GROMACS .gro file of C-alpha atoms in nm:
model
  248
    1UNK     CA    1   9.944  -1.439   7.612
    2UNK     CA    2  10.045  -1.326   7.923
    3UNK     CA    3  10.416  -1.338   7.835
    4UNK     CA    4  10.275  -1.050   7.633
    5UNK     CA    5  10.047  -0.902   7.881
    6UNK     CA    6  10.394  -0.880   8.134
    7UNK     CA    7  10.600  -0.724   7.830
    8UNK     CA    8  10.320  -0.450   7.788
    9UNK     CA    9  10.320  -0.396   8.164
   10UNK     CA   10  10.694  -0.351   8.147
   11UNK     CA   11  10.670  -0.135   7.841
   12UNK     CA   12  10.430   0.057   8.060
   13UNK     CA   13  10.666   0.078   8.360
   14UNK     CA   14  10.966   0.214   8.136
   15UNK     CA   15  10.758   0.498   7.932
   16UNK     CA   16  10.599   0.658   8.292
   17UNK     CA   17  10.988   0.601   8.392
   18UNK     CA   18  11.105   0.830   8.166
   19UNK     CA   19  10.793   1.046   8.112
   20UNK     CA   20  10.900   1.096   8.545
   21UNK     CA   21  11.245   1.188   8.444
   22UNK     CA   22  11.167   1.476   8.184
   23UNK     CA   23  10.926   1.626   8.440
   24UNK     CA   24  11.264   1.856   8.470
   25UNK     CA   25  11.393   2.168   8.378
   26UNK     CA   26  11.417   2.543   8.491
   27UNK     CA   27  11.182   2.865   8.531
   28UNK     CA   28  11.317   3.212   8.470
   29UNK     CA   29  11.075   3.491   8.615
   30UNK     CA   30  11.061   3.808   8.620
   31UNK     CA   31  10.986   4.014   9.015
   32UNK     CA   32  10.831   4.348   8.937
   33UNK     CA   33  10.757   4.558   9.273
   34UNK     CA   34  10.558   4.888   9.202
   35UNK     CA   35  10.689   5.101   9.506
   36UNK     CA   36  10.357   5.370   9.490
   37UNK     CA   37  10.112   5.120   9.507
   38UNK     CA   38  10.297   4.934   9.846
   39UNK     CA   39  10.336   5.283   9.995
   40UNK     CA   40   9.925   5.390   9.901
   41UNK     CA   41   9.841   5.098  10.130
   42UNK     CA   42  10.002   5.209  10.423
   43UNK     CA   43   9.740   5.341  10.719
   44UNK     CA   44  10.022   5.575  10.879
   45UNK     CA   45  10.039   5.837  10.539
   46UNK     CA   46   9.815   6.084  10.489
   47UNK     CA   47   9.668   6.089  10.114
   48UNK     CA   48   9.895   6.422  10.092
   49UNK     CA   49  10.203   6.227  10.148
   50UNK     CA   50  10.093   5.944   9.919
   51UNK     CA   51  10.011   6.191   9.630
   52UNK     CA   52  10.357   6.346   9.662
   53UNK     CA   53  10.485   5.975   9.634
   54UNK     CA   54  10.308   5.952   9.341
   55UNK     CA   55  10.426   6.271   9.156
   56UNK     CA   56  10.792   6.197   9.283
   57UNK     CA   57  10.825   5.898   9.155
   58UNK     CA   58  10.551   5.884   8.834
   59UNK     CA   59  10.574   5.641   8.610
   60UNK     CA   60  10.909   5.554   8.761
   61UNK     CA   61  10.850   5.335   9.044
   62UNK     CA   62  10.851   4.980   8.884
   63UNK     CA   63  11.154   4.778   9.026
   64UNK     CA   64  11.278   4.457   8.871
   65UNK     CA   65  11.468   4.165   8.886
   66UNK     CA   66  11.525   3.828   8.730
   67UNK     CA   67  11.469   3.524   8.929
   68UNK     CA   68  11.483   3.092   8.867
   69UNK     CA   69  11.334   2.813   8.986
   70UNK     CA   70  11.484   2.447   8.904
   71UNK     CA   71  11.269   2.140   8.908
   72UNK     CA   72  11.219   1.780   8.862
   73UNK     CA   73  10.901   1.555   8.972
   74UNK     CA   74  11.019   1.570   9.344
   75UNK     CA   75  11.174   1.885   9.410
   76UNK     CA   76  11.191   2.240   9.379
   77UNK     CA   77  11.477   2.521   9.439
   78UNK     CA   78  11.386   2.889   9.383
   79UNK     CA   79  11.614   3.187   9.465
   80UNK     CA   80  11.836   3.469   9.252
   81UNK     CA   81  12.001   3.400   8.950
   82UNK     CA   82  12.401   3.326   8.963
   83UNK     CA   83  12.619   3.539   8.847
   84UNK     CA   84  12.923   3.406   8.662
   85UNK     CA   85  13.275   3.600   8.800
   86UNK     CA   86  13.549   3.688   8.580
   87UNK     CA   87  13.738   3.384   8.728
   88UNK     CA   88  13.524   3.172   8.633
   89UNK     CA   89  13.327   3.088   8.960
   90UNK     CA   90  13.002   3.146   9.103
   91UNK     CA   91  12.862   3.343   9.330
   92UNK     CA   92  12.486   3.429   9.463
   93UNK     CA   93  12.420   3.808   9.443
   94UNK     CA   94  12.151   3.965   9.648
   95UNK     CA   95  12.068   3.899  10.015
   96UNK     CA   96  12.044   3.547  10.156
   97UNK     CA   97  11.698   3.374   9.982
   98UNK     CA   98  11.680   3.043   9.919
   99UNK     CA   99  11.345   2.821   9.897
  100UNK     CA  100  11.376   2.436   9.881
  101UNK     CA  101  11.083   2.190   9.852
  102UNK     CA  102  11.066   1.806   9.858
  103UNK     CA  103  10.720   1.664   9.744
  104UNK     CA  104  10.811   1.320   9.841
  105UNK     CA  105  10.889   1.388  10.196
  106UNK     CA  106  10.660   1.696  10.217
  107UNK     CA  107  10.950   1.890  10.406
  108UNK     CA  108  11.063   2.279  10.297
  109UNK     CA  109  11.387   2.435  10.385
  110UNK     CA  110  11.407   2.797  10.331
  111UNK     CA  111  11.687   3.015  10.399
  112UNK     CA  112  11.614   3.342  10.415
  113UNK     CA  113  11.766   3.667  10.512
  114UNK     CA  114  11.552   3.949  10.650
  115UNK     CA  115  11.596   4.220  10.936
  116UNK     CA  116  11.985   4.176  10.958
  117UNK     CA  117  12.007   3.793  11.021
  118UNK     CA  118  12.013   3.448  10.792
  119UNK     CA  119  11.734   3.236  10.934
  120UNK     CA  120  11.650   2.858  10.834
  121UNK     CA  121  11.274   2.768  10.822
  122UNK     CA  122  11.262   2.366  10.840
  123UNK     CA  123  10.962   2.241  10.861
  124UNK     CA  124  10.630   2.056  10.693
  125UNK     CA  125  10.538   2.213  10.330
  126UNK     CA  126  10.233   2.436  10.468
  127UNK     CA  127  10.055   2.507  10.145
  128UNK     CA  128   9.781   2.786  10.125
  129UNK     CA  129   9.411   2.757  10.133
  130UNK     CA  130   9.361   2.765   9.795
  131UNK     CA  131   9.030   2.865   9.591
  132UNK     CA  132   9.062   2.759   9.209
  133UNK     CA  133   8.866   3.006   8.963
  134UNK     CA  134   8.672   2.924   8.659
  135UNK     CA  135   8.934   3.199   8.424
  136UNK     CA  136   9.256   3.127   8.220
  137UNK     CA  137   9.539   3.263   8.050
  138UNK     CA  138   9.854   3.183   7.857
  139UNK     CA  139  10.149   3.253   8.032
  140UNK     CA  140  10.495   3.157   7.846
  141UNK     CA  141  10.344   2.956   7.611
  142UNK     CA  142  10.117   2.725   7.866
  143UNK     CA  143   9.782   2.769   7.958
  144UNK     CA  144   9.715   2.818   8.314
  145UNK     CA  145   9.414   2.826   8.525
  146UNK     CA  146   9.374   3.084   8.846
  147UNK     CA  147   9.340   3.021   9.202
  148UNK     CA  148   9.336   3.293   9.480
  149UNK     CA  149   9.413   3.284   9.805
  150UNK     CA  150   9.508   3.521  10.112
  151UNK     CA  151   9.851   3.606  10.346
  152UNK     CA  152   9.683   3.706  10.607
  153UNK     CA  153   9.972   3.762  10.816
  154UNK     CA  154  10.070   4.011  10.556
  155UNK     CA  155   9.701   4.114  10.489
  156UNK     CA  156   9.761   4.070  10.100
  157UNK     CA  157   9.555   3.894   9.807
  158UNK     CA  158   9.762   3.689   9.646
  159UNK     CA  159   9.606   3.532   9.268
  160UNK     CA  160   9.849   3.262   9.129
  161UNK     CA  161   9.830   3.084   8.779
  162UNK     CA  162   9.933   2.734   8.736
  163UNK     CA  163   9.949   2.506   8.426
  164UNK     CA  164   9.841   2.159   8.492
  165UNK     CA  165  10.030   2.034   8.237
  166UNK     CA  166  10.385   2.111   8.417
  167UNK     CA  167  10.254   1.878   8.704
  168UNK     CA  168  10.464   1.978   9.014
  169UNK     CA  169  10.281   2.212   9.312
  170UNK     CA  170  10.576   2.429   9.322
  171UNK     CA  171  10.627   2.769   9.218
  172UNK     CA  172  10.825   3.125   9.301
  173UNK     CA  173  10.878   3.276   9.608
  174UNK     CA  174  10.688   3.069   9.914
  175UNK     CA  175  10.370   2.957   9.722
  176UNK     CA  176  10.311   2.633   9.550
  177UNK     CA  177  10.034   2.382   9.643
  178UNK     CA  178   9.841   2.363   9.348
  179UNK     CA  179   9.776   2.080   9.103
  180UNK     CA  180  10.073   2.192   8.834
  181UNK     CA  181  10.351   2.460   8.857
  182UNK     CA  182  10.281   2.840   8.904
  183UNK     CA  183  10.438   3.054   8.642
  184UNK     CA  184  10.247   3.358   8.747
  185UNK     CA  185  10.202   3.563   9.116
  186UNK     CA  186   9.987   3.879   9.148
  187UNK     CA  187  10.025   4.016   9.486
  188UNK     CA  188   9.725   4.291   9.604
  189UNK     CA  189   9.644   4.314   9.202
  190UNK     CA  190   9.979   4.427   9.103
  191UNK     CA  191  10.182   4.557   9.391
  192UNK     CA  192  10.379   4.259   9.317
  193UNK     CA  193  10.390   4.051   9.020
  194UNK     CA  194  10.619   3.745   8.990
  195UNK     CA  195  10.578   3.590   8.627
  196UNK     CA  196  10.740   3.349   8.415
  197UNK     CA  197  10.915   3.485   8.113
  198UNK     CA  198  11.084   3.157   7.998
  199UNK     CA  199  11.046   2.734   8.059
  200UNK     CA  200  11.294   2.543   7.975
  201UNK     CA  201  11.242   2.137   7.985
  202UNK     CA  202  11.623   2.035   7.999
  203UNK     CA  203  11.838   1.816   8.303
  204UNK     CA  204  11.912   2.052   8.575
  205UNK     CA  205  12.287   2.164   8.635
  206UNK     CA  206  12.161   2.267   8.942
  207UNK     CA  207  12.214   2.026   9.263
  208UNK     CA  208  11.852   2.146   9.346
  209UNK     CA  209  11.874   1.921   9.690
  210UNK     CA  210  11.931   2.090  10.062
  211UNK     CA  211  12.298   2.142  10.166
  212UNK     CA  212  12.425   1.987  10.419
  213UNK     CA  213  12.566   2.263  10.587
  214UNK     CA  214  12.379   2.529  10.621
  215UNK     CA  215  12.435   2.893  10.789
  216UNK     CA  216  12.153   3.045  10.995
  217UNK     CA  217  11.896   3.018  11.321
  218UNK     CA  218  11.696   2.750  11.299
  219UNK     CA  219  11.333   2.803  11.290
  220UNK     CA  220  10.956   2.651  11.245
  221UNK     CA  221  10.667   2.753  11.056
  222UNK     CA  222  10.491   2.887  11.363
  223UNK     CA  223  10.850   3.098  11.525
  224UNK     CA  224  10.916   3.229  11.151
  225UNK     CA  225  10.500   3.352  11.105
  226UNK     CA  226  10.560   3.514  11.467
  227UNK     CA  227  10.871   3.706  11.347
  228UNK     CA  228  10.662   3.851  11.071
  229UNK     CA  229  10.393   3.927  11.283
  230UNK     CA  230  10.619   4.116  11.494
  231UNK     CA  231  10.783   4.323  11.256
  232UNK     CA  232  10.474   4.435  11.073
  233UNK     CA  233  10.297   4.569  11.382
  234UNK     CA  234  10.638   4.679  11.536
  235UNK     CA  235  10.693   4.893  11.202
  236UNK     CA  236  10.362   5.009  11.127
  237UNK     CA  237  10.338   5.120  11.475
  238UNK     CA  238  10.675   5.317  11.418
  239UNK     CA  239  10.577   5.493  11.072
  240UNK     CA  240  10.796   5.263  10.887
  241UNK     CA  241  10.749   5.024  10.580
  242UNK     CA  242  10.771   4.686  10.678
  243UNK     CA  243  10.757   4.572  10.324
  244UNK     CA  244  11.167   4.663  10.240
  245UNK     CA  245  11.278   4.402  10.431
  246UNK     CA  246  11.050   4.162  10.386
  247UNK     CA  247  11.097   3.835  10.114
  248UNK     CA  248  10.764   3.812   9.926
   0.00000   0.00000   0.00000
């Protein structure tokens, strides 16, 4: 008898073992911006200047782009897609933007370009205040549940939706913190939307780990909220939108 009960526990050990392992796989979103709804929420404009936004640009103002997130139980890696090069190698388009999270040792490294220069944000995972709501929805074939919560740096709402089922707090941009994986972000209802169009479960390709060598000023939590701070009141104060080059 408890030769058997030890062969069940082992049996056990191995099936959470590799239950853990295929807890991996990739997250393709899609970033929509809608330029006339960022601009209507700027103090400095006058409502004539925001209506002539509006009939310049119409229906016209949605901007898009593809972007991924790789993951496994532990870890999380979020930035552009690659873009293969006809000779054969691999290069990052876009500006500098590069999120990295490690559960285990609750640590984020995020490089990140903005306002000219490549800075590197190492610090603890700070994860938002979170308020989970009693609605859900099925995004990319999972059902997620929504929680809200607010930048206040940024003044924004932000509403994310997580599945419980892909159990890893991580998700796009600089949000995670939640009991499963966020496949969709709504910043300011719809200025901003960041959703997933496609999960894949499959072994990463991706070395989704922090490399060693990294370009960039080094930076805290507290120094890289203060740079933000700055700019926004620096820009509104000037007339200009802060939001262009700003990551979200």
């Amino acid at each position: 008898m408890k030769s058997l009960v030890v062969t069940l526990l082992l049996l056990s050990t191995v099936c959470l073992s590799v239950s853990a392992q295929k807890m991996e796989g990739e997250i393709t979103y899609e970033k929509t911006y809608h330029w006339t709804r960022i601009y209507s929420r700027l103090t400095f404009l006058s409502n004539e200047e925001k209506d002539r936004l509006k009939m310049t640009w119409g229906k016209n103002d949605e901007y898009k782009k593809d972007m991924k997130l790789y993951f496994n139980e532990n870890k999380t890696f979020y930035s552009y897609p690659k873009n293969q090069e006809n000779d054969g190698g691999w290069s990052w388009n876009e500006t500098d933007f590069r999120i990295y999270r490690d559960q285990q040792s609750e640590k984020k490294t995020d490089v990140i370009e903005m306002l000219g220069k490549t800075y590197i944000v190492e610090d603890s995972i700070k994860s938002p205040k979170w308020k989970v709501m009693n609605k859900i929805k099925e995004i990319a074939g999972y059902m997620c549940m929504m929680a809200v919560t607010e930048d206040t740096i940024k003044g924004q709402k932000i509403t994310a939706w997580f599945a419980d089922n892909l159990p890893v707090p991580g998700g796009p941009e600089l949000y995670g913190g939640l009991p499963g994986m966020i496949l969709e972000l709504d910043v300011n209802d719809g200025d901003i939307t960041v959703t997933a169009k496609k999960v894949e479960m499959k072994t990463n390709t991706e070395d989704i780990g922090v490399p060693k060598k990294l370009k960039g000023k080094k930076i805290n939590n507290q120094q890289y909220d203060q740079l933000l701070s700055t700019h926004i009141r620096d820009s509104i104060k000037a007339h200009r939108n802060p939001f262009w080059a700003l990551p979200y």
